[in-house]
mmCIF file of C-alpha atoms and ligand atoms in Angstrom:
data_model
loop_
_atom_site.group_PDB
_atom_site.id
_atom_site.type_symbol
_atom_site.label_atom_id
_atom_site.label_comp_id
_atom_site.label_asym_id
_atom_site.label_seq_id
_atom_site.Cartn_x
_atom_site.Cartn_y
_atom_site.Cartn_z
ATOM 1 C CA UNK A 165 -232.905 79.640 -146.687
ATOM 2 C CA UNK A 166 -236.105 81.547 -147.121
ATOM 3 C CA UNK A 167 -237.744 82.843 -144.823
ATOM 4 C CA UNK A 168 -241.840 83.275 -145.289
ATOM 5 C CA UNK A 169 -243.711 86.455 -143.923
ATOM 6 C CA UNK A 170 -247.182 87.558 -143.114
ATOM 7 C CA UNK A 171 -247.552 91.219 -142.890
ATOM 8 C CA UNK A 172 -250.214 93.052 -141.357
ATOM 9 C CA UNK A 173 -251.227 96.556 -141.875
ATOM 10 C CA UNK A 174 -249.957 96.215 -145.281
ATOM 11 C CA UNK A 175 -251.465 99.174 -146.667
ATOM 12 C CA UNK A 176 -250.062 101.157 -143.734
ATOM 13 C CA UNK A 177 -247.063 103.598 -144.053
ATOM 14 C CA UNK A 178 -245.037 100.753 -142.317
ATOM 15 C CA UNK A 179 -246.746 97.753 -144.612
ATOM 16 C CA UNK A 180 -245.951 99.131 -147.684
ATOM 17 C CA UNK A 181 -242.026 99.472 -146.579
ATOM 18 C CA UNK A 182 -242.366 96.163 -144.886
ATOM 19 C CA UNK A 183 -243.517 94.248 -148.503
ATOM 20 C CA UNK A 184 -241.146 96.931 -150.789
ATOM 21 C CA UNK A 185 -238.240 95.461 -148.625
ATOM 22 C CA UNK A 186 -239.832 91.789 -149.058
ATOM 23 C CA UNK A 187 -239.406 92.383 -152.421
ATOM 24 C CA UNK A 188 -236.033 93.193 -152.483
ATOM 25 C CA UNK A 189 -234.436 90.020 -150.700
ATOM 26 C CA UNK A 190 -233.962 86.875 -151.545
ATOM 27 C CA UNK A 191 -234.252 85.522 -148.332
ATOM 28 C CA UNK A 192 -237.806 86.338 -147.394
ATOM 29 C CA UNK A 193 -241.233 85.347 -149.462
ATOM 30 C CA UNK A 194 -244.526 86.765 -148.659
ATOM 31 C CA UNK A 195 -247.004 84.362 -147.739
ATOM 32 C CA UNK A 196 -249.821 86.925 -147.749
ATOM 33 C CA UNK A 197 -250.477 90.273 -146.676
ATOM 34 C CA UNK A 198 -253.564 91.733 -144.507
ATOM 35 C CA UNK A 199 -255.102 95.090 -144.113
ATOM 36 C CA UNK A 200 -258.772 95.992 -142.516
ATOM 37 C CA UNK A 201 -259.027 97.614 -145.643
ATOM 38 C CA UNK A 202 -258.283 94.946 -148.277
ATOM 39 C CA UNK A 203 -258.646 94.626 -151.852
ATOM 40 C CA UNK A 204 -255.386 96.623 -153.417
ATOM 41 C CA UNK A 205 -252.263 95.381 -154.345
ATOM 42 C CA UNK A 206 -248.867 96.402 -152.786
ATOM 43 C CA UNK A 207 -245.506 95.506 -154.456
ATOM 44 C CA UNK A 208 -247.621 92.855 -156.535
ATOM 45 C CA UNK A 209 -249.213 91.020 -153.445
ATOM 46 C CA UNK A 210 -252.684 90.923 -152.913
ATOM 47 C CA UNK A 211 -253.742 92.011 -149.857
ATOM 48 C CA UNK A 212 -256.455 89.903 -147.878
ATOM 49 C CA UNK A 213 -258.965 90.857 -144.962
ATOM 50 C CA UNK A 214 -257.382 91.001 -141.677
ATOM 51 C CA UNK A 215 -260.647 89.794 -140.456
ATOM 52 C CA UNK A 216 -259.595 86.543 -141.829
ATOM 53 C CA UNK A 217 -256.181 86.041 -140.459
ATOM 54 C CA UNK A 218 -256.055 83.135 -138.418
ATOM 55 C CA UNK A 219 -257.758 81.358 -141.249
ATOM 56 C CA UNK A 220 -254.919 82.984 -143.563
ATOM 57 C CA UNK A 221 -252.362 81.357 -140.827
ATOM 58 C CA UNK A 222 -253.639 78.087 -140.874
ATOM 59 C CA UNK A 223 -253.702 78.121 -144.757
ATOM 60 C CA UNK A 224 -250.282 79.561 -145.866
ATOM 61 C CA UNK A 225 -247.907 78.372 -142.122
ATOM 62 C CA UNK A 226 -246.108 81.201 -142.802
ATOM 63 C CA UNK A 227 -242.572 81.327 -140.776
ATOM 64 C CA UNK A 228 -243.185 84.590 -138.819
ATOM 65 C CA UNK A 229 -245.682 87.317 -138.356
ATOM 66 C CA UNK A 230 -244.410 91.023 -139.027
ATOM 67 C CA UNK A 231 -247.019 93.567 -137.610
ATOM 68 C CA UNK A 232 -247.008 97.597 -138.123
ATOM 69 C CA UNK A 233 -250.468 98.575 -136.753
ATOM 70 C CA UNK A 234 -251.965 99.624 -133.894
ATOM 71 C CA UNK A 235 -252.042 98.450 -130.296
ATOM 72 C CA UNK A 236 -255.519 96.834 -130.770
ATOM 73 C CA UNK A 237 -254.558 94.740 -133.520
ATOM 74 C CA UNK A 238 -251.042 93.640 -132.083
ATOM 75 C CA UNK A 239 -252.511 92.306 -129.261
ATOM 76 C CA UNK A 240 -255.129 90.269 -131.351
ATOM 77 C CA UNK A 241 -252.362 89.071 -134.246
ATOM 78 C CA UNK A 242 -250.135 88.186 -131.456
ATOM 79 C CA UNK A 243 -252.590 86.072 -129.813
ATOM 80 C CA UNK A 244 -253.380 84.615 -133.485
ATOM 81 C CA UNK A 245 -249.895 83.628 -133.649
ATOM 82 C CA UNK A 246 -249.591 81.863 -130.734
ATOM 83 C CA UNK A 247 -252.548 79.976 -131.454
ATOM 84 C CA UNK A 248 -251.147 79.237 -135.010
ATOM 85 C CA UNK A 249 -247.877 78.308 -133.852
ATOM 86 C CA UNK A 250 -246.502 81.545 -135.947
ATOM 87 C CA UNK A 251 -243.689 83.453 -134.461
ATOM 88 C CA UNK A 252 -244.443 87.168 -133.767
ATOM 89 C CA UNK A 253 -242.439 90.122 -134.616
ATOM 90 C CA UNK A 254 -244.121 94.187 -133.989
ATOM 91 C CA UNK A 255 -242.765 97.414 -133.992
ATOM 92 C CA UNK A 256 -246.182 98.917 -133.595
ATOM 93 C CA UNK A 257 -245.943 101.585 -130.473
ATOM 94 C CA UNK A 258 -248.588 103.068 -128.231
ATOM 95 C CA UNK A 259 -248.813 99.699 -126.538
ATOM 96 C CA UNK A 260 -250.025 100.063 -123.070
ATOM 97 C CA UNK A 261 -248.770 97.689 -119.850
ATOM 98 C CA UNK A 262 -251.708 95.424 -120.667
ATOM 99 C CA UNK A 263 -250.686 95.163 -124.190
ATOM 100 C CA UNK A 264 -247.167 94.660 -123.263
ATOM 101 C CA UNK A 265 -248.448 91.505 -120.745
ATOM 102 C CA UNK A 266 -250.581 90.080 -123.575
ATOM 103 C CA UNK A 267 -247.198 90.230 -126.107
ATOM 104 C CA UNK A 268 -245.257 88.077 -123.041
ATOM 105 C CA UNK A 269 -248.517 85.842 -122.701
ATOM 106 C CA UNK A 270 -248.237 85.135 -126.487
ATOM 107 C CA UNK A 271 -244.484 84.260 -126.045
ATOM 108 C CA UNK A 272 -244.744 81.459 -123.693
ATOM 109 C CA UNK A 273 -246.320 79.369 -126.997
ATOM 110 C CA UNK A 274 -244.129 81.359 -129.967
ATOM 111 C CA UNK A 275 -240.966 83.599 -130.472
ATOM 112 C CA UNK A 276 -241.737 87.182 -129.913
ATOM 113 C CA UNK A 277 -239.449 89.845 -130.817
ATOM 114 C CA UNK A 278 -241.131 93.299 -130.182
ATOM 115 C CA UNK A 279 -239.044 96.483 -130.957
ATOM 116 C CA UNK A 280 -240.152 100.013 -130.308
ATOM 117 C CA UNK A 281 -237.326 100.914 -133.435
ATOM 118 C CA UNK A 282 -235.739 98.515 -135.561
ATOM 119 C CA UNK A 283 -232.669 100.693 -136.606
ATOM 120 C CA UNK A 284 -229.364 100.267 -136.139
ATOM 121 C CA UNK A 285 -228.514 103.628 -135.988
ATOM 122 C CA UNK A 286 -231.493 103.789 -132.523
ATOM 123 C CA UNK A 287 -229.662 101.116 -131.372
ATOM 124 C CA UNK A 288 -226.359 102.599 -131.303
ATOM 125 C CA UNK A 289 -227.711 105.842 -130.002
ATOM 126 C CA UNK A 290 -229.399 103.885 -126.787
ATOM 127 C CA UNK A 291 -226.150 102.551 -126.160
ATOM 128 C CA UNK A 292 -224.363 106.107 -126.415
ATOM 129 C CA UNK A 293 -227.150 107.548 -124.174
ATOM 130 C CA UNK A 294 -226.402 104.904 -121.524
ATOM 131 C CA UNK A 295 -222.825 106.089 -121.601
ATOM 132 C CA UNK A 296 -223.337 109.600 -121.635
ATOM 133 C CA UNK A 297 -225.798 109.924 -118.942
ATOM 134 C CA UNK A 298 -223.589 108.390 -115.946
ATOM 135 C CA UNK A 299 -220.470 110.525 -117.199
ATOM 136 C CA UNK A 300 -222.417 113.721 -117.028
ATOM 137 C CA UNK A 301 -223.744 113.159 -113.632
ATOM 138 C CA UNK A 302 -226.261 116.187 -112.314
ATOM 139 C CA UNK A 303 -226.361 117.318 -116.575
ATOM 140 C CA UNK A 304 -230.249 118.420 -117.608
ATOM 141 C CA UNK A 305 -231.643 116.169 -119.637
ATOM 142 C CA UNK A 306 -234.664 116.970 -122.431
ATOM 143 C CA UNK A 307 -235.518 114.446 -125.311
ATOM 144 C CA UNK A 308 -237.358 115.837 -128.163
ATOM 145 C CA UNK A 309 -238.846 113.665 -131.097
ATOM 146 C CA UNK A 310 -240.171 115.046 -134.359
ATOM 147 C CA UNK A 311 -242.691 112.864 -136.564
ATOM 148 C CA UNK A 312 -244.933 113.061 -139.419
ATOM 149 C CA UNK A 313 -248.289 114.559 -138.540
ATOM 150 C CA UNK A 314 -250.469 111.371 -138.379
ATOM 151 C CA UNK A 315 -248.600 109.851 -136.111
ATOM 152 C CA UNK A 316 -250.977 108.948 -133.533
ATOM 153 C CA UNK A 317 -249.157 108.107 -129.823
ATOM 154 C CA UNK A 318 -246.763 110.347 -128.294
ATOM 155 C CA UNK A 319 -244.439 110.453 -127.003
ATOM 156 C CA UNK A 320 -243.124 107.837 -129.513
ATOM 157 C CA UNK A 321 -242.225 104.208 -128.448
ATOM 158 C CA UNK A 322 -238.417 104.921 -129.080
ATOM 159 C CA UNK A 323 -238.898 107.956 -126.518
ATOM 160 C CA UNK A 324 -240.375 106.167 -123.894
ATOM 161 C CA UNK A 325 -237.209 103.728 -124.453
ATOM 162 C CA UNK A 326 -234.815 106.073 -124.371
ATOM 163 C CA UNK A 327 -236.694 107.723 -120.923
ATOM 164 C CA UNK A 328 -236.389 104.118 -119.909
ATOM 165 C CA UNK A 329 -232.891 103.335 -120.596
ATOM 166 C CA UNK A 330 -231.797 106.910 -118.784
ATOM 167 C CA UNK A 331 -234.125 105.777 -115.865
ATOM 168 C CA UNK A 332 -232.409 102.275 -115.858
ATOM 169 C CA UNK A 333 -228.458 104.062 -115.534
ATOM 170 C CA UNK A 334 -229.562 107.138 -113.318
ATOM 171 C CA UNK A 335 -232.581 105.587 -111.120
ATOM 172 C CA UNK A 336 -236.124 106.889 -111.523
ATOM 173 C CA UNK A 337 -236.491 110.343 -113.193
ATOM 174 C CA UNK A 338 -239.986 112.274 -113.123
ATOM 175 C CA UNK A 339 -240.832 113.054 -116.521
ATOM 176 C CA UNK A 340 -242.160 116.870 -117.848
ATOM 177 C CA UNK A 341 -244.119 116.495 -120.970
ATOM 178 C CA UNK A 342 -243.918 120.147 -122.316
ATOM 179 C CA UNK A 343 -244.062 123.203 -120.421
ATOM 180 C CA UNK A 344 -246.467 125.773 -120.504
ATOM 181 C CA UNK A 345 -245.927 128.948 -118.254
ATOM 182 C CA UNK A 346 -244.829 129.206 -114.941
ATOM 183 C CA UNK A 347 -243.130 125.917 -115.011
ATOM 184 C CA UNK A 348 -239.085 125.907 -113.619
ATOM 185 C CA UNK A 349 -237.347 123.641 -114.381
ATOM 186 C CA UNK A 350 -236.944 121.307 -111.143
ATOM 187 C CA UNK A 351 -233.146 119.275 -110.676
ATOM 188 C CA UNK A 352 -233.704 115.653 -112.581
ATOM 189 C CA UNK A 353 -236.267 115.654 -114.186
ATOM 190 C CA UNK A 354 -236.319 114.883 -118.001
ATOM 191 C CA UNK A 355 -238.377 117.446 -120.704
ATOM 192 C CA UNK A 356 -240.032 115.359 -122.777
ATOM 193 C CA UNK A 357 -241.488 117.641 -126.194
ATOM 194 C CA UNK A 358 -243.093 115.659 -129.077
ATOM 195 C CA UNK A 359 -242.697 117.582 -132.501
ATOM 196 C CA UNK A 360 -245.399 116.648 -135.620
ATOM 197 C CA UNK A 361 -244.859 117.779 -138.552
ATOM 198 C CA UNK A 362 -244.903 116.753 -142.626
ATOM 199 C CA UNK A 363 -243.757 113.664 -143.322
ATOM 200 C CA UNK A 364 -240.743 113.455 -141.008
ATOM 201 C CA UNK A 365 -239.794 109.688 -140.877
ATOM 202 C CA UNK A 366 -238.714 110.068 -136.843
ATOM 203 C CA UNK A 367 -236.090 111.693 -135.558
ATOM 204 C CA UNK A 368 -234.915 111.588 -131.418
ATOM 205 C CA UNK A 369 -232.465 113.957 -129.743
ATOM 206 C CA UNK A 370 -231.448 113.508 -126.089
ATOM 207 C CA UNK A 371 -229.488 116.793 -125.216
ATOM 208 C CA UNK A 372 -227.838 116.689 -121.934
ATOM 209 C CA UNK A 373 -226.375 120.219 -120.357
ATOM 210 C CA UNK A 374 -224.532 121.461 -117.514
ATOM 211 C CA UNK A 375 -220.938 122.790 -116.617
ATOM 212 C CA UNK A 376 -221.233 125.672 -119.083
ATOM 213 C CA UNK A 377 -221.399 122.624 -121.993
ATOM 214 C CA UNK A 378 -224.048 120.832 -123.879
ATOM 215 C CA UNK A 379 -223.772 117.714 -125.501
ATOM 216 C CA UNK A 380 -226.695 116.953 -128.577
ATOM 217 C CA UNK A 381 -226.954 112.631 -129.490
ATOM 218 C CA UNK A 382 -229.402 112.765 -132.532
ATOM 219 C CA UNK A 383 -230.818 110.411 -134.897
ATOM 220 C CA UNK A 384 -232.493 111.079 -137.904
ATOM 221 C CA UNK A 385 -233.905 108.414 -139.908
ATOM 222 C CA UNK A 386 -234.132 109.761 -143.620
ATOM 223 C CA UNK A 387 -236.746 106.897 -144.983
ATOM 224 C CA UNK A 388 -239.320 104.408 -143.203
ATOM 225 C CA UNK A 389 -237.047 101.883 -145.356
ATOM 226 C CA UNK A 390 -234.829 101.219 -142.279
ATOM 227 C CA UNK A 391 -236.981 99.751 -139.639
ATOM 228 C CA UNK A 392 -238.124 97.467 -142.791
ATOM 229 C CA UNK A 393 -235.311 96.374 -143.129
ATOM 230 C CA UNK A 394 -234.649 96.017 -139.152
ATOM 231 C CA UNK A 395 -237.972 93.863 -139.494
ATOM 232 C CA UNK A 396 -237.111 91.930 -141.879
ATOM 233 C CA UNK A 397 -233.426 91.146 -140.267
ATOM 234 C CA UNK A 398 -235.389 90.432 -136.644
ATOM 235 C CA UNK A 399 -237.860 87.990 -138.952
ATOM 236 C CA UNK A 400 -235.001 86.190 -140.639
ATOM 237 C CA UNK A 401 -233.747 85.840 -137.310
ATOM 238 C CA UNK A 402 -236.358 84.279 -135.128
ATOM 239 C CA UNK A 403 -237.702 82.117 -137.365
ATOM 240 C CA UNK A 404 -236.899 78.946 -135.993
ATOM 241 C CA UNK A 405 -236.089 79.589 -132.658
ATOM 242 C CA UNK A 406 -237.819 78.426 -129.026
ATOM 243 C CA UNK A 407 -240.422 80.108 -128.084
ATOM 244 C CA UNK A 408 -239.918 82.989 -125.878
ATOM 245 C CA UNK A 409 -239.345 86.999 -125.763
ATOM 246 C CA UNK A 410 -236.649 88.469 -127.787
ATOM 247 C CA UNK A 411 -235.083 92.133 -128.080
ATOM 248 C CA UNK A 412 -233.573 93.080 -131.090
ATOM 249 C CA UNK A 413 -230.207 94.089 -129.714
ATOM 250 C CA UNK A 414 -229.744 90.027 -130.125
ATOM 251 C CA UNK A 415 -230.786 90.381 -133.427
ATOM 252 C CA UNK A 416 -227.586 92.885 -133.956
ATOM 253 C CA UNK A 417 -225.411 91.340 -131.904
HETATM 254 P P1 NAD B 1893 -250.233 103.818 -140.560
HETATM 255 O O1 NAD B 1893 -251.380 104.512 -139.891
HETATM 256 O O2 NAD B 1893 -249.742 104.339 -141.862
HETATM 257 O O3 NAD B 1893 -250.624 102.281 -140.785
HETATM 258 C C1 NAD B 1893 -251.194 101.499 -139.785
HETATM 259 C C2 NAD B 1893 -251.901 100.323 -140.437
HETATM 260 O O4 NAD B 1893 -252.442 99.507 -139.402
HETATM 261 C C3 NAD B 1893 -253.064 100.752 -141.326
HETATM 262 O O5 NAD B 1893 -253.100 99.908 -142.463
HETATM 263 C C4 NAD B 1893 -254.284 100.527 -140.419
HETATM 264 O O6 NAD B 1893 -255.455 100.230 -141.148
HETATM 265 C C5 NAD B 1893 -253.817 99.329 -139.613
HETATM 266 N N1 NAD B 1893 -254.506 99.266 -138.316
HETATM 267 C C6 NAD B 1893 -254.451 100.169 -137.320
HETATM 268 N N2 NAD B 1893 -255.258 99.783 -136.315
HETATM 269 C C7 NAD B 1893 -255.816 98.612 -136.695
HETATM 270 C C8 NAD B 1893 -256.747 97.719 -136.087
HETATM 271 N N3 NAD B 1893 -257.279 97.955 -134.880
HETATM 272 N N4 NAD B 1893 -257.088 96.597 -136.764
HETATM 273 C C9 NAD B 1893 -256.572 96.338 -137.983
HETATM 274 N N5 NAD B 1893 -255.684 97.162 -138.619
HETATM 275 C C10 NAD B 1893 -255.321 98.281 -137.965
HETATM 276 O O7 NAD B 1893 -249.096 103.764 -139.466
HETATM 277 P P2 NAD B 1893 -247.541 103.447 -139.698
HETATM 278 O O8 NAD B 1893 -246.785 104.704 -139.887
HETATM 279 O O9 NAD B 1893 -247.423 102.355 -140.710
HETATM 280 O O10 NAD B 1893 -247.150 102.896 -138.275
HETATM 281 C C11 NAD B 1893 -247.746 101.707 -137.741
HETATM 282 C C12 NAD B 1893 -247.174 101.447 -136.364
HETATM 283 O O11 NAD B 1893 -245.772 101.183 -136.462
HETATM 284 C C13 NAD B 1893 -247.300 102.642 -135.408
HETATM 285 O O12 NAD B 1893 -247.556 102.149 -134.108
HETATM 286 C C14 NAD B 1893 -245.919 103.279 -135.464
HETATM 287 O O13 NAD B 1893 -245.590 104.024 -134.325
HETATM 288 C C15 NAD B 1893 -245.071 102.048 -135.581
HETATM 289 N N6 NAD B 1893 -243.720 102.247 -136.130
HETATM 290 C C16 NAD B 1893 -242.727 101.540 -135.554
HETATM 291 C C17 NAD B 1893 -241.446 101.610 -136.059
HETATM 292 C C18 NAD B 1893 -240.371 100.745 -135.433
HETATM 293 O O14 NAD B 1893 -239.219 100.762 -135.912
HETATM 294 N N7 NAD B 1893 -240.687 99.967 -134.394
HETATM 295 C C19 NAD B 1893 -241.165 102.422 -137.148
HETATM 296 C C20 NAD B 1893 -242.209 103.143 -137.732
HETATM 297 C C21 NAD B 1893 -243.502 103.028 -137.216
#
């Protein structure tokens, strides 16, 4: 079955992956693609004003919504999609609480699967973080990420997951973003450091340390081609289903 997509930001860093892995499958079409700078054409689809979406949604009924932009416009495309009836997926970060409560508002009429990283290899390492943290009780913990140099939030989404998903096995941790002279550290709380640089694609290490030993979990995604394709698998997905919030561990699973 074929699945059709609407893609947002498509002539964003994340768009242009998003409709290059389109192209590539046979089990996604693109219905159309938006940017609020329209007029080019990416991997042979026209893109179209994001200014007009919900008329674009009412036109083409695509299957599901994927959305790489920026809080602002998540919000608003979710809250197109619900109106539409057009299931939601978004990776796009920097989302604050209010952003988060308008995604869950948006899923009481459509499925929304929001991601903060749609690779497998993220996924895998949140799971190996969860195990490692509880065996190396009283360990230091820092987190570093490293991104390209227009990246605009920090520290990334996936960060603020991984601080969450340490919080959720080891209770509440106060967070240290950087350090800057006299600053010791003090027992449990997390370093946080955000790297930008080139055009790094992301890359997160959790390093935990203690008892004269160090143990480094790192990911390194080599091409923005991967959370396309995690996109694309969470759009396949959750076309089709009841409305409500999704995670994309189900989508793995
Ligand atoms: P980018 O700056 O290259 O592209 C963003 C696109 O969104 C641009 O086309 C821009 O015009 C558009 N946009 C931004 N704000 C807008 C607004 N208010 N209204 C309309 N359009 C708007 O950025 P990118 O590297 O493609 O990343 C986009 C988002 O995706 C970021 O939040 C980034 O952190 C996130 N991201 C998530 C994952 C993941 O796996 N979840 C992976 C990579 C990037």
């Amino acid at each position: 079955m074929t699945v059709t997509v609407a893609v947002t930001g498509a002539t964003g860093r994340m768009g242009e992956e998003v409709l290059a892995a389109a192209a590539d499958r046979d089990d996604v079409a693109v219905a159309f693609a938006v940017s609020r700078s329209p007029g080019a054409e990416v991997e042979g689809v026209a893109v179209e004003d994001a200014a007009d979406l919900s008329d674009l949604l009412a036109e083409h009924d695509p299957d599901v919504l994927v959305d790489f932009t920026g809080p602002a416009s998540c919000v608003e495309y979710a809250a197109a999609c619900a109106d539409a009836g057009v299931a939601f997926v978004s990776g796009t970060t920097g989302l604050n609480q209010g952003g988060f409560d308008a995604l869950r508002e948006a899923a009481g009429e459509v499925p929304v699967l929001y991601a903060s990283n749609f690779s497998r290899g993220i996924a895998a390492l949140r799971r190996a973080v969860r195990e490692a943290v509880p065996a190396l009780d009283g360990y230091d913990i820092e987190l570093t990420e490293t991104h390209h140099n227009a990246k605009r939030d920090a520290p990334s989404g996936t960060a603020l997951t991984l601080l969450d998903d340490i919080d959720e096995v080891r209770g509440d941790s106060p967070r240290v973003h950087g350090r800057e002279g006299e600053a010791p550290r003090s027992e449990g709380e997390v370093g946080v450091h955000a790297r930008r640089a080139g055009d790094i694609a992301g890359e997160h290490e959790v390093l935990l340390a203690g008892n004269h030993e160090s143990l480094s979990l790192t990911h390194r995604a080599g091409s923005r081609g991967v959370f396309a394709a995690g996109a694309l698998d969470a759009a396949t997905w959750l076309s089709g289903r009841d409305a409500g919030w999704y995670d994309f561990t189900e989508v793995l699973e």
